């Protein structure tokens, strides 16, 4: 753990230099500026004890274990090396990196591992672990079960490395273009890990095929997918020969679809292949099947020590130092010695299934160690995304995540930058998940530059009691800064439920660059954020979840200058994803917030977050001038989607919003390998309905002060002014349909919606946005 200790000291020194108390990942941003529906939830791992890791190496693997695991590690090294030649020979692929294997003494200890917590979700619904050259496995007490599971994990890892490449760049590129069904990966690993051609195994595979013969194999999950996949690879080996397994695997990496790879390799259509595969098991033909003899072993010519030449060749006249390569003759004694050595190397028990092919040298098992474990840092995720900031408009966000191999420590570096460089966010976070209580530190800085104001930004001033006309423009040069520094601690109650607390210190600044004589406005806050998070969701398809996740958050801010600046905010965000009729996904979201205190902050409703073609709700009134203090803009919140209406249609210190969607993933009806294009593979059709409102005060949405009911007329240069109350239904209802898919690696949503306001349906609106959920 020496490397991590040094790393932690460097991080602590960096924060000490800046003399800051820092904030962690769970509360780094000022508010939901970009996408409240992209709120992070996440599961937990509970650490009951500390593991002191040591390392043992063999010819081709690295084994990491802790106290009590020395025998397990040495047996694992023996099993892995015995199978290494057979696996690589069957796959036709040898990894270029040393595979790292983490061994746990029991499944209970394995449940404490953090591996996978920080890994992004892959397009096939699994975990895309960019530090993929690692395996973690628990010893169950049964030697043969442990051996079989170890070989299964290694085989799957080798296939993963084969398909997705070695470098970070190759993995990211392949993950966008290559998606294979679950049976493909799980099946080949199961085929390699056990004697799939034994009568008992074939009978078990027949039962699995009969059970799922009327289902689309691309939609199978879990054990069914594994057994059906194993039956397919076994059928290929028995019917077409084992060499075709490596051919299919290699071709899949090139043409990026398993269906075309099987068709091209075996020379028959994919549908015919599936029909014959089913018939092979259903009819019982597998009982009489014998492995296909490879063509390379048929009619192999015998080797004769006597070589006859058809006619003598003219002897070349060679200069000094030259060699006749066409007619070079080896010394007879050396030839006989070489043949004897090769024969000795290749003498292996004919009944040993782990033996390599004749002519392939088997290395002597070499085990070294134990050594001190080196906990290196690796790049786990690099993400670039375009965001439509409500205040600063379009910008690009880049995020780099570094973590150690065990994912106990991770460092997140983020940068958002807009075309105007002064509009940017800088984020640095460190998280420590090594013990039961997870804790973290971080720094967040936001800069907002406000210049020429037009109809697209006038909505910012409506909550500040300035009602500007939609046709007005104003030239200002204001710079707003938001700096937040704090620490957090999370206590996991279970793998699905945790509670957390985060004290913080933050500053807000407003600088008028047009009039430097104006006093710079700065306020310092101390506060805390407490939250409860529940998440039991599981991925089903690309960007499709099942289950429930919810977050309850309370944030309090205490101004160090005056109690008049104190405020708090309570937020509830609950979501549920339910599968209907094995075809549709029903998704529902409830969002509620309330801001209290002497200086409560505003939440906006209307339109679609992160929208490319945002339309702002027009303003009415006269130009009353620009407020002296614009810092409340830094605390504006954006609750989510209310489709059918303009952006900023409603605003208030409280809001209530529900979103309902009925989703139909195209992957439900077609094999994932049917489409080489991620555009079609990740397509979803959606029907939706949104209901929401926002209000001021504590009397509820039917209060007359609701911004939907109240409209300011006149004022400013106009001597006549009035405040008109309309007594409308405060709830707005939007409904419509949309489509989602992946374009160039970005999840794009297109929605067409109608808005129902006070029993009147408005003109339909089209929204184009970026994001994953709702």
XYZ file of C-alpha atoms in Angstrom:
774
model
C 0.000 0.000 0.000
C 3.052 2.242 -0.137
C 2.157 3.745 -3.512
C -1.299 4.727 -2.392
C 0.060 6.308 0.767
C 2.372 8.471 -1.325
C -0.475 9.331 -3.635
C -2.679 10.359 -0.719
C 0.072 12.517 0.748
C 0.494 14.299 -2.604
C -3.237 14.983 -2.813
C -3.318 16.230 0.766
C -0.339 18.484 0.082
C -2.068 19.940 -2.971
C -5.142 20.796 -0.947
C -3.051 22.186 1.906
C -1.273 24.577 -0.439
C -4.601 25.959 -1.527
C -5.762 26.039 2.107
C -9.129 24.646 1.154
C -11.672 22.319 2.635
C -12.889 20.275 -0.313
C -16.016 18.618 -1.559
C -16.415 15.127 -3.017
C -18.047 13.693 -6.052
C -21.565 13.521 -4.677
C -21.969 17.295 -4.328
C -19.443 18.995 -6.552
C -21.656 21.093 -8.797
C -23.327 24.343 -7.838
C -26.739 23.071 -8.827
C -28.337 21.043 -11.612
C -27.066 23.421 -14.259
C -26.815 20.816 -16.982
C -29.055 17.833 -16.424
C -30.983 17.058 -13.279
C -32.253 13.839 -14.846
C -28.636 12.662 -15.100
C -28.360 12.713 -11.301
C -25.843 10.172 -9.990
C -27.155 7.428 -7.706
C -25.012 4.284 -7.542
C -24.670 1.150 -5.449
C -22.261 0.449 -2.600
C -19.820 -2.178 -1.395
C -19.387 -2.766 2.322
C -15.867 -3.397 3.629
C -15.776 -5.500 6.805
C -12.003 -5.929 7.034
C -8.757 -4.691 5.518
C -6.854 -6.763 2.965
C -3.038 -6.693 2.909
C -2.257 -7.835 -0.607
C 0.883 -9.612 -1.831
C 1.761 -10.749 -5.356
C 2.882 -14.054 -6.818
C 3.793 -14.448 -10.495
C 3.827 -17.393 -12.905
C 4.835 -17.653 -16.558
C 1.823 -15.776 -17.933
C -0.188 -14.485 -14.967
C 0.039 -12.344 -11.867
C -1.819 -13.526 -8.767
C -2.683 -11.191 -5.903
C -3.820 -12.624 -2.578
C -3.866 -11.842 1.133
C -3.312 -13.681 4.402
C -4.415 -17.312 4.238
C -4.425 -17.406 0.448
C -0.886 -18.658 -0.346
C -1.978 -22.223 -1.170
C -4.944 -20.942 -3.179
C -2.640 -18.699 -5.212
C -0.131 -21.481 -5.964
C -2.884 -23.871 -7.021
C -4.406 -21.139 -9.174
C -1.039 -20.586 -10.855
C -0.753 -24.304 -11.557
C -4.281 -24.586 -12.960
C -3.944 -21.462 -15.112
C -0.622 -22.417 -16.651
C -1.805 -25.978 -17.350
C -4.701 -24.573 -19.362
C -2.931 -21.599 -20.934
C -1.743 -23.391 -24.088
C -5.106 -25.059 -24.675
C -7.014 -21.773 -24.309
C -4.733 -19.753 -26.568
C -4.615 -22.579 -29.120
C -8.402 -22.832 -29.211
C -8.903 -19.048 -29.440
C -6.055 -18.537 -31.865
C -4.986 -15.560 -29.783
C -2.325 -14.806 -27.186
C -2.757 -11.727 -24.950
C 0.051 -9.195 -25.031
C -0.399 -8.130 -21.395
C 0.023 -10.053 -18.177
C -3.382 -10.880 -16.749
C -3.813 -9.863 -13.105
C -5.913 -12.191 -10.959
C -7.206 -11.181 -7.517
C -7.943 -14.172 -5.305
C -10.307 -14.020 -2.342
C -10.436 -16.676 0.377
C -14.245 -16.777 0.348
C -17.274 -15.377 -1.541
C -17.981 -13.206 1.509
C -14.618 -11.495 1.099
C -15.183 -11.084 -2.646
C -18.452 -9.220 -1.949
C -16.356 -6.434 -0.371
C -14.466 -5.684 -3.607
C -14.962 -2.251 -5.177
C -14.046 -3.425 -8.684
C -16.790 -2.382 -11.079
C -18.151 0.520 -9.012
C -16.412 3.219 -11.062
C -16.531 1.407 -14.422
C -18.914 2.796 -17.035
C -21.727 0.679 -18.461
C -20.978 -1.034 -21.740
C -23.323 -0.978 -24.731
C -24.330 -4.604 -24.227
C -25.510 -3.899 -20.687
C -22.402 -5.350 -19.054
C -19.542 -3.576 -17.404
C -16.975 -2.031 -19.703
C -13.858 -2.240 -17.556
C -11.077 -0.402 -19.353
C -8.514 -1.956 -17.026
C -9.790 -5.236 -18.394
C -6.656 -7.361 -17.890
C -7.800 -8.433 -14.430
C -10.016 -11.089 -12.864
C -11.333 -11.477 -9.331
C -12.447 -14.848 -8.059
C -13.311 -16.409 -4.706
C -12.277 -19.821 -3.432
C -15.418 -21.781 -2.548
C -13.719 -24.704 -0.792
C -14.115 -27.139 -3.691
C -10.985 -27.583 -5.780
C -12.667 -28.622 -9.022
C -15.311 -25.896 -8.832
C -12.603 -23.313 -8.194
C -10.541 -24.586 -11.127
C -13.500 -24.523 -13.503
C -14.539 -21.001 -12.476
C -10.945 -19.775 -12.760
C -10.624 -21.109 -16.306
C -14.029 -19.664 -17.181
C -12.997 -16.199 -16.000
C -9.619 -16.341 -17.736
C -11.213 -17.534 -20.977
C -13.757 -14.723 -20.922
C -11.020 -12.214 -20.207
C -8.955 -13.501 -23.140
C -11.951 -13.242 -25.478
C -12.686 -9.724 -24.188
C -9.083 -8.696 -24.828
C -9.243 -10.314 -28.258
C -12.426 -8.501 -29.309
C -11.932 -5.098 -27.717
C -8.200 -4.520 -28.112
C -5.503 -3.598 -25.658
C -5.179 0.185 -25.497
C -7.705 2.602 -24.048
C -8.290 4.077 -27.502
C -8.989 0.649 -29.031
C -11.398 -0.290 -26.260
C -13.387 2.925 -26.603
C -13.555 2.567 -30.388
C -14.534 -1.095 -30.283
C -17.180 -0.528 -27.595
C -18.976 1.875 -29.926
C -18.852 -0.389 -32.967
C -18.925 -3.914 -31.546
C -21.728 -5.351 -29.444
C -22.178 -9.090 -29.042
C -25.094 -10.828 -27.280
C -24.660 -12.349 -23.858
C -24.622 -15.926 -25.127
C -21.523 -15.182 -27.211
C -19.159 -14.219 -24.390
C -20.639 -16.386 -21.642
C -20.945 -19.391 -23.937
C -17.368 -19.479 -25.184
C -16.055 -19.126 -21.625
C -18.265 -22.006 -20.451
C -17.239 -24.147 -23.449
C -13.546 -23.733 -22.669
C -13.855 -24.181 -18.906
C -15.362 -27.668 -18.945
C -15.444 -30.812 -21.054
C -18.364 -29.705 -23.210
C -18.243 -32.797 -25.422
C -18.894 -35.306 -22.627
C -22.252 -37.145 -22.789
C -23.411 -35.684 -19.462
C -22.664 -32.112 -20.559
C -24.323 -32.637 -23.948
C -27.475 -33.903 -22.231
C -27.511 -30.800 -20.019
C -27.062 -28.547 -23.049
C -29.940 -30.309 -24.843
C -32.265 -29.463 -21.943
C -31.260 -25.789 -22.170
C -31.863 -25.732 -25.938
C -35.292 -27.342 -25.581
C -36.203 -24.837 -22.878
C -35.278 -21.843 -25.051
C -35.861 -23.156 -28.581
C -38.712 -20.714 -29.250
C -36.874 -17.658 -27.870
C -34.524 -15.247 -29.621
C -31.087 -16.266 -28.470
C -29.915 -12.648 -28.580
C -32.400 -11.796 -25.813
C -31.400 -14.588 -23.441
C -29.918 -13.604 -20.089
C -28.054 -15.185 -17.203
C -27.665 -18.948 -16.989
C -29.903 -19.576 -20.009
C -27.656 -17.392 -22.176
C -24.556 -19.184 -20.900
C -25.877 -22.715 -21.530
C -27.321 -21.911 -24.952
C -24.079 -20.174 -25.897
C -22.091 -23.175 -24.712
C -24.286 -25.458 -26.823
C -23.656 -23.283 -29.907
C -19.860 -23.307 -29.545
C -19.941 -27.048 -28.811
C -21.989 -27.647 -31.952
C -19.513 -25.620 -34.029
C -16.615 -27.679 -32.652
C -18.330 -31.035 -33.283
C -19.854 -30.198 -36.643
C -17.280 -27.892 -38.245
C -14.097 -28.373 -36.240
C -12.470 -26.479 -33.390
C -10.312 -24.382 -35.717
C -13.441 -22.548 -36.851
C -13.973 -21.223 -33.320
C -10.867 -19.046 -33.541
C -11.816 -18.063 -37.104
C -15.241 -16.836 -35.958
C -13.778 -14.942 -33.006
C -11.134 -13.203 -35.097
C -13.627 -12.339 -37.827
C -16.035 -10.882 -35.255
C -13.410 -8.353 -34.237
C -12.949 -7.312 -37.869
C -16.525 -7.133 -39.191
C -18.068 -6.417 -35.737
C -21.082 -8.725 -35.851
C -21.263 -12.356 -34.738
C -23.945 -13.293 -37.275
C -21.876 -12.288 -40.311
C -18.791 -13.885 -38.762
C -20.533 -17.248 -38.416
C -21.991 -16.987 -41.934
C -18.670 -16.084 -43.538
C -16.688 -18.720 -41.653
C -19.063 -21.690 -42.023
C -20.390 -20.827 -45.455
C -24.096 -21.041 -44.592
C -26.728 -18.463 -43.739
C -27.174 -17.556 -40.099
C -30.808 -18.676 -40.055
C -29.867 -22.047 -41.498
C -27.085 -22.354 -38.940
C -29.537 -21.753 -36.084
C -32.004 -24.253 -37.553
C -29.371 -26.972 -37.873
C -27.987 -26.202 -34.391
C -31.420 -26.676 -32.820
C -32.065 -29.832 -34.808
C -28.693 -31.214 -33.684
C -29.847 -31.188 -30.056
C -33.610 -31.626 -30.407
C -33.294 -34.730 -32.596
C -30.641 -36.255 -30.339
C -28.034 -36.296 -33.114
C -25.464 -35.025 -30.611
C -25.407 -38.478 -28.958
C -23.686 -40.012 -31.996
C -21.541 -37.008 -32.869
C -17.781 -37.371 -32.972
C -15.339 -34.467 -33.118
C -14.515 -33.411 -36.668
C -10.961 -34.297 -37.585
C -9.055 -31.250 -38.676
C -7.980 -31.249 -42.311
C -4.403 -30.528 -41.306
C -4.176 -34.026 -39.748
C -5.630 -35.875 -42.777
C -3.304 -37.465 -45.342
C -0.293 -35.967 -43.656
C 2.741 -37.154 -45.708
C 5.278 -39.282 -43.903
C 8.746 -37.904 -43.417
C 11.532 -39.873 -45.023
C 15.184 -39.368 -44.156
C 15.992 -40.081 -47.805
C 15.565 -37.178 -50.181
C 15.959 -37.805 -53.920
C 16.643 -34.984 -56.304
C 15.155 -35.139 -59.786
C 18.338 -33.784 -61.268
C 21.522 -32.367 -59.934
C 21.761 -28.635 -59.627
C 24.707 -26.606 -60.646
C 26.894 -25.629 -57.769
C 27.048 -21.901 -57.261
C 30.388 -20.130 -57.117
C 30.238 -18.277 -53.793
C 32.314 -15.340 -52.699
C 33.885 -15.172 -49.269
C 31.198 -14.864 -46.576
C 28.257 -15.793 -48.870
C 25.841 -18.701 -48.212
C 23.820 -20.744 -50.734
C 20.388 -20.477 -49.061
C 18.613 -22.593 -51.689
C 20.866 -25.630 -51.294
C 22.062 -25.279 -47.724
C 22.808 -28.656 -46.070
C 22.595 -29.135 -42.321
C 25.074 -31.323 -40.514
C 23.471 -34.777 -40.153
C 24.520 -35.184 -36.514
C 22.958 -31.867 -35.536
C 19.741 -32.705 -37.394
C 19.337 -35.946 -35.431
C 19.958 -34.184 -32.102
C 17.389 -31.512 -32.935
C 14.731 -34.069 -33.841
C 15.408 -35.963 -30.587
C 15.016 -32.790 -28.550
C 11.752 -31.840 -30.233
C 10.408 -35.353 -29.694
C 11.217 -35.121 -25.990
C 9.529 -31.738 -25.666
C 6.339 -32.891 -27.340
C 5.968 -36.180 -25.451
C 2.816 -35.556 -23.511
C 0.214 -37.925 -22.156
C -2.256 -38.488 -25.011
C -5.133 -38.422 -22.563
C -4.224 -34.972 -21.177
C -6.727 -32.507 -22.614
C -4.466 -29.615 -21.616
C -1.603 -30.665 -23.887
C -0.634 -28.320 -26.690
C -0.616 -29.350 -30.333
C 2.440 -31.319 -31.570
C 5.336 -29.024 -32.252
C 4.317 -26.479 -29.592
C 6.675 -26.151 -26.673
C 5.205 -26.265 -23.190
C 6.971 -24.048 -20.696
C 8.067 -25.348 -17.343
C 5.931 -23.870 -14.572
C 7.805 -21.044 -12.853
C 6.329 -19.462 -9.735
C 8.012 -16.437 -8.162
C 7.150 -14.518 -5.044
C 5.466 -13.428 -2.951
C 6.322 -9.779 -3.581
C 4.918 -6.576 -2.132
C 1.718 -5.625 -3.947
C 2.071 -2.578 -6.219
C -1.226 -0.676 -6.376
C -0.793 1.271 -9.598
C -3.103 4.007 -10.908
C -4.738 3.524 -14.313
C -7.021 5.511 -16.613
C -10.442 3.912 -16.246
C -12.627 6.299 -18.215
C -12.194 9.209 -20.607
C -15.405 10.953 -21.570
C -16.168 13.892 -23.848
C -19.708 15.245 -24.094
C -21.463 18.336 -25.373
C -23.705 20.147 -22.900
C -26.234 22.911 -23.417
C -25.770 25.132 -20.384
C -28.970 27.071 -19.515
C -26.952 30.247 -18.883
C -23.759 29.856 -20.925
C -25.247 27.844 -23.804
C -23.264 25.188 -25.681
C -20.013 23.887 -24.272
C -17.888 20.754 -24.120
C -17.203 18.764 -20.975
C -14.184 16.481 -20.666
C -13.801 14.055 -17.792
C -10.857 11.821 -16.892
C -11.186 9.156 -14.179
C -8.084 7.532 -12.692
C -8.226 4.698 -10.188
C -6.150 1.897 -8.755
C -6.703 -1.693 -9.877
C -8.905 -2.458 -6.880
C -10.861 0.787 -7.404
C -10.438 1.700 -3.741
C -9.090 5.106 -4.717
C -10.116 7.213 -7.679
C -9.324 10.675 -8.931
C -11.718 12.571 -11.199
C -10.670 15.582 -13.252
C -13.334 17.530 -15.150
C -13.313 20.578 -17.396
C -16.287 22.305 -19.024
C -15.451 25.033 -21.500
C -17.653 27.180 -23.756
C -16.686 29.150 -26.910
C -16.172 32.154 -24.626
C -13.272 30.914 -22.515
C -14.396 32.894 -19.483
C -17.374 30.504 -19.272
C -15.931 27.369 -17.743
C -16.065 24.818 -14.920
C -13.059 23.152 -13.288
C -13.487 20.094 -11.114
C -11.038 17.962 -9.120
C -12.231 15.124 -6.876
C -10.610 12.381 -4.849
C -12.593 9.433 -3.441
C -11.458 6.796 -0.959
C -13.616 3.647 -0.797
C -11.091 1.361 0.898
C -12.946 1.153 4.228
C -16.543 0.840 5.331
C -17.031 4.612 5.469
C -16.352 6.112 2.048
C -14.943 9.627 2.065
C -13.745 12.144 -0.455
C -12.297 15.564 -1.156
C -12.621 17.870 -4.132
C -12.590 21.352 -5.595
C -15.192 22.914 -7.874
C -15.016 26.295 -9.629
C -17.605 27.815 -11.983
C -17.164 30.996 -14.020
C -20.097 32.706 -15.781
C -19.569 35.643 -18.130
C -22.617 37.725 -19.070
C -22.277 40.079 -22.039
C -24.814 41.130 -24.674
C -28.230 40.099 -23.388
C -31.048 39.235 -25.764
C -34.293 37.280 -25.739
C -32.430 34.031 -25.050
C -31.121 35.242 -21.690
C -33.787 37.685 -20.496
C -35.483 34.900 -18.531
C -32.605 35.091 -16.057
C -33.928 38.387 -14.687
C -37.576 37.433 -14.205
C -36.970 35.809 -10.775
C -34.951 38.918 -9.833
C -38.125 41.039 -10.133
C -36.959 42.598 -13.426
C -39.480 41.964 -16.209
C -37.737 42.702 -19.491
C -39.505 42.805 -22.865
C -38.662 40.019 -25.296
C -37.421 42.489 -27.946
C -35.046 44.296 -25.591
C -31.264 44.015 -25.593
C -28.749 45.148 -23.021
C -24.985 45.464 -23.058
C -23.299 44.434 -19.827
C -19.994 42.870 -18.833
C -20.528 40.948 -15.627
C -18.403 38.083 -14.286
C -19.853 35.647 -11.768
C -17.754 33.147 -9.812
C -18.821 30.155 -7.730
C -16.149 28.296 -5.712
C -17.058 25.383 -3.497
C -14.753 23.368 -1.267
C -15.725 20.586 1.139
C -15.414 16.998 2.283
C -17.924 14.172 2.354
C -18.463 10.853 4.116
C -20.893 8.110 3.056
C -21.982 5.237 5.258
C -23.370 2.244 3.313
C -26.203 0.550 5.184
C -26.421 -2.115 2.466
C -25.235 -2.570 -1.097
C -28.302 -0.630 -2.239
C -28.754 1.988 0.499
C -26.427 4.620 1.944
C -26.521 7.838 3.930
C -24.051 10.686 3.539
C -23.015 14.025 4.990
C -20.969 16.740 3.294
C -19.823 19.938 5.053
C -18.693 22.694 2.702
C -17.404 26.217 2.336
C -18.374 28.232 -0.735
C -17.972 31.743 -2.091
C -19.939 33.681 -4.712
C -18.640 36.782 -6.497
C -20.178 39.357 -8.871
C -17.765 41.697 -10.720
C -18.964 44.574 -12.937
C -16.223 44.962 -15.559
C -17.962 47.904 -17.253
C -17.750 49.945 -14.087
C -14.765 48.879 -12.005
C -15.609 51.562 -9.472
C -18.617 49.460 -8.523
C -17.972 47.426 -5.426
C -17.272 43.768 -6.064
C -19.943 41.688 -4.357
C -18.718 38.642 -2.472
C -20.487 36.355 0.002
C -19.029 33.427 1.915
C -21.158 30.512 3.043
C -20.696 27.620 5.427
C -23.077 24.740 5.152
C -23.693 21.037 4.800
C -25.530 18.610 2.617
C -27.144 15.416 3.917
C -28.634 12.757 1.687
C -30.089 9.262 1.573
C -29.580 7.273 -1.639
C -31.249 4.002 -2.710
C -30.393 2.166 -5.924
C -31.222 -1.424 -6.891
C -31.288 -0.905 -10.678
C -29.722 -3.368 -13.106
C -28.903 -2.788 -16.795
C -31.063 -4.635 -19.322
C -30.097 -3.172 -22.688
C -28.080 -0.220 -23.846
C -29.256 2.762 -21.755
C -32.154 0.658 -20.405
C -32.455 -0.052 -16.677
C -34.778 -2.080 -14.474
C -35.475 -1.391 -10.807
C -35.813 1.613 -8.513
C -33.501 4.420 -7.442
C -34.204 7.444 -5.293
C -32.428 10.292 -3.534
C -33.500 12.537 -0.666
C -31.217 15.542 -0.186
C -31.212 18.462 2.255
C -28.750 21.327 1.782
C -28.321 24.264 4.177
C -26.294 27.407 3.444
C -25.378 29.934 6.156
C -24.090 33.319 5.041
C -21.089 34.550 7.040
C -21.990 38.182 6.261
C -25.621 38.332 7.310
C -28.432 36.020 8.288
C -30.521 37.571 5.509
C -28.557 35.494 3.022
C -29.305 32.122 4.606
C -31.219 29.546 2.567
C -31.838 25.817 2.330
C -33.119 23.404 -0.301
C -34.889 20.054 0.044
C -34.835 17.796 -3.041
C -36.565 14.472 -3.753
C -35.795 12.513 -6.938
C -37.345 9.027 -7.269
C -37.412 6.819 -10.384
C -38.767 3.399 -11.215
C -38.195 1.213 -14.290
C -40.561 -1.704 -14.890
C -40.595 -4.293 -17.662
C -44.027 -4.861 -19.224
C -44.943 -7.884 -21.361
C -41.223 -8.589 -21.936
C -41.385 -5.880 -24.576
C -41.984 -2.434 -23.124
C -40.166 -0.596 -20.371
C -42.279 1.686 -18.196
C -40.228 4.478 -16.623
C -41.558 6.962 -14.068
C -39.893 9.880 -12.282
C -41.044 12.079 -9.393
C -39.125 15.299 -8.769
C -39.844 17.720 -5.924
C -37.881 20.574 -4.399
C -38.485 23.358 -1.923
C -36.196 26.238 -1.025
C -36.647 28.017 2.313
C -34.880 30.627 4.402
C -34.392 34.383 4.226
C -33.096 34.178 0.657
C -34.745 31.177 -1.061
C -33.531 30.190 -4.526
C -35.489 29.582 -7.719
C -36.170 26.459 -9.778
C -37.191 26.610 -13.477
C -39.613 24.320 -15.308
C -40.471 23.979 -18.989
C -38.898 22.566 -22.124
C -36.175 19.931 -22.279
C -32.867 20.032 -20.470
C -29.653 19.936 -22.503
C -31.691 20.934 -25.561
C -30.006 21.858 -28.840
C -32.974 23.902 -30.132
C -34.174 25.632 -26.967
C -37.051 28.142 -27.231
C -37.341 30.637 -24.349
C -40.663 31.722 -22.858
C -41.082 35.391 -23.939
C -41.115 38.224 -21.408
C -43.532 41.125 -21.179
C -42.843 44.503 -19.661
C -40.453 47.450 -19.894
C -36.703 47.702 -19.450
C -36.198 48.513 -15.775
C -32.415 48.180 -15.789
C -29.977 45.484 -14.753
C -29.869 44.513 -11.055
C -26.749 45.366 -9.087
C -26.487 41.797 -7.748
C -26.726 38.854 -10.155
C -25.311 36.160 -7.888
C -28.659 34.386 -7.481
C -28.162 33.202 -11.074
C -25.459 30.880 -9.698
C -28.093 29.108 -7.582
C -30.806 28.711 -10.235
C -31.996 25.123 -10.462
C -33.483 23.260 -13.456
C -35.831 20.462 -12.479
C -36.054 18.409 -15.679
C -38.278 17.938 -18.696
C -41.724 19.484 -19.111
C -42.249 18.888 -22.817
C -44.824 20.795 -24.840
C -43.753 24.181 -23.409
C -40.991 26.734 -23.777
C -37.953 26.767 -21.581
C -38.489 28.721 -18.307
C -42.266 28.611 -18.688
C -42.623 28.346 -14.906
C -40.386 29.212 -11.994
C -40.663 29.374 -8.223
C -38.998 28.472 -4.966
C -40.787 25.096 -5.034
C -41.648 22.694 -7.829
C -43.422 19.387 -8.413
C -42.808 17.369 -11.589
C -43.685 13.875 -12.816
C -42.392 12.193 -15.973
C -43.861 9.002 -17.439
C -42.388 7.160 -20.411
C -43.256 3.928 -22.208
C -40.081 2.785 -23.932
C -39.698 0.231 -26.698
C -36.043 -0.746 -27.328
C -35.497 -1.980 -30.866
C -33.123 -4.603 -29.445
C -36.206 -6.437 -28.135
C -37.132 -7.536 -31.641
C -33.818 -8.016 -33.382
C -30.577 -9.687 -32.529
C -27.947 -7.267 -31.329
C -25.706 -8.573 -34.061
C -28.330 -7.912 -36.730
C -27.238 -4.275 -36.943
C -23.661 -3.261 -37.550
C -24.768 0.313 -36.903
C -25.017 1.530 -33.300
C -27.637 3.986 -34.601
C -30.110 1.112 -35.122
C -28.803 -1.126 -32.360
C -29.468 1.445 -29.616
C -32.708 2.879 -30.981
C -35.708 3.286 -28.683
C -39.242 4.513 -29.396
C -40.914 6.425 -26.583
C -44.364 7.694 -25.649
C -44.413 10.143 -22.756
C -46.394 12.450 -20.510
C -45.071 15.196 -18.192
C -47.029 17.003 -15.468
C -45.484 19.845 -13.503
C -45.854 23.128 -11.681
C -43.780 25.633 -9.716
C -44.777 28.201 -7.083
C -43.530 30.689 -4.518
C -44.106 30.538 -0.783
C -45.507 27.785 1.393
C -49.193 27.786 0.452
C -48.909 25.314 -2.422
C -49.237 25.527 -6.190
C -52.740 27.087 -6.086
C -51.389 30.185 -4.373
C -52.052 33.386 -6.392
C -48.339 34.175 -6.335
C -47.685 31.328 -8.691
C -45.676 32.735 -11.621
C -48.046 31.068 -14.080
C -50.944 33.086 -12.670
C -49.129 36.375 -12.201
C -48.046 38.643 -15.058
C -46.385 42.053 -14.877
C -47.655 44.620 -17.405
C -45.929 47.942 -18.068
C -43.497 49.613 -15.686
C -40.113 51.163 -16.243
C -40.312 53.945 -18.853
C -44.032 53.268 -19.172
C -45.927 55.340 -16.538
C -48.604 52.660 -16.378
C -47.943 49.341 -14.707
C -50.080 46.545 -13.351
C -49.835 43.040 -11.956
C -52.477 40.772 -13.486
C -53.669 37.538 -11.869
C -55.143 34.986 -14.291
C -56.276 32.200 -11.900
C -55.170 29.455 -14.289
C -54.792 25.790 -13.482
C -51.231 25.770 -12.109
C -50.440 22.315 -13.486
C -49.073 22.060 -17.032
C -49.398 18.778 -18.922
C -47.228 17.730 -21.841
C -47.539 14.588 -23.941
C -46.131 13.185 -27.156
C -43.721 10.670 -28.680
C -40.048 10.482 -29.414
C -37.089 8.405 -30.498
C -33.659 7.884 -28.918
C -30.468 6.462 -30.345
C -26.708 6.773 -30.427
C -25.027 9.051 -32.977
C -21.219 9.228 -33.022
C -21.166 7.885 -29.485
C -23.664 10.440 -28.120
C -27.142 9.454 -26.978
C -29.506 11.760 -28.876
C -33.202 12.268 -28.101
C -35.838 13.680 -30.451
C -39.287 14.482 -28.989
C -42.480 15.861 -30.508
C -44.867 17.153 -27.846
C -48.099 19.016 -27.252
C -48.733 21.149 -24.171
C -52.031 21.323 -22.297
C -52.401 24.602 -20.379
C -55.646 25.515 -18.649
C -57.687 23.097 -20.824
C -56.142 24.419 -24.072
C -53.753 22.441 -26.248
C -50.930 24.493 -27.700
C -49.041 24.093 -30.950
C -46.761 21.044 -31.057
C -43.080 21.559 -30.337
C -40.031 19.617 -31.502
C -37.091 19.058 -29.136
C -33.617 17.761 -29.944
C -31.469 17.061 -26.906
C -28.557 15.039 -25.517
C -28.829 12.772 -22.471
C -29.774 9.306 -21.257
C -32.779 9.373 -18.969
C -36.193 11.038 -19.381
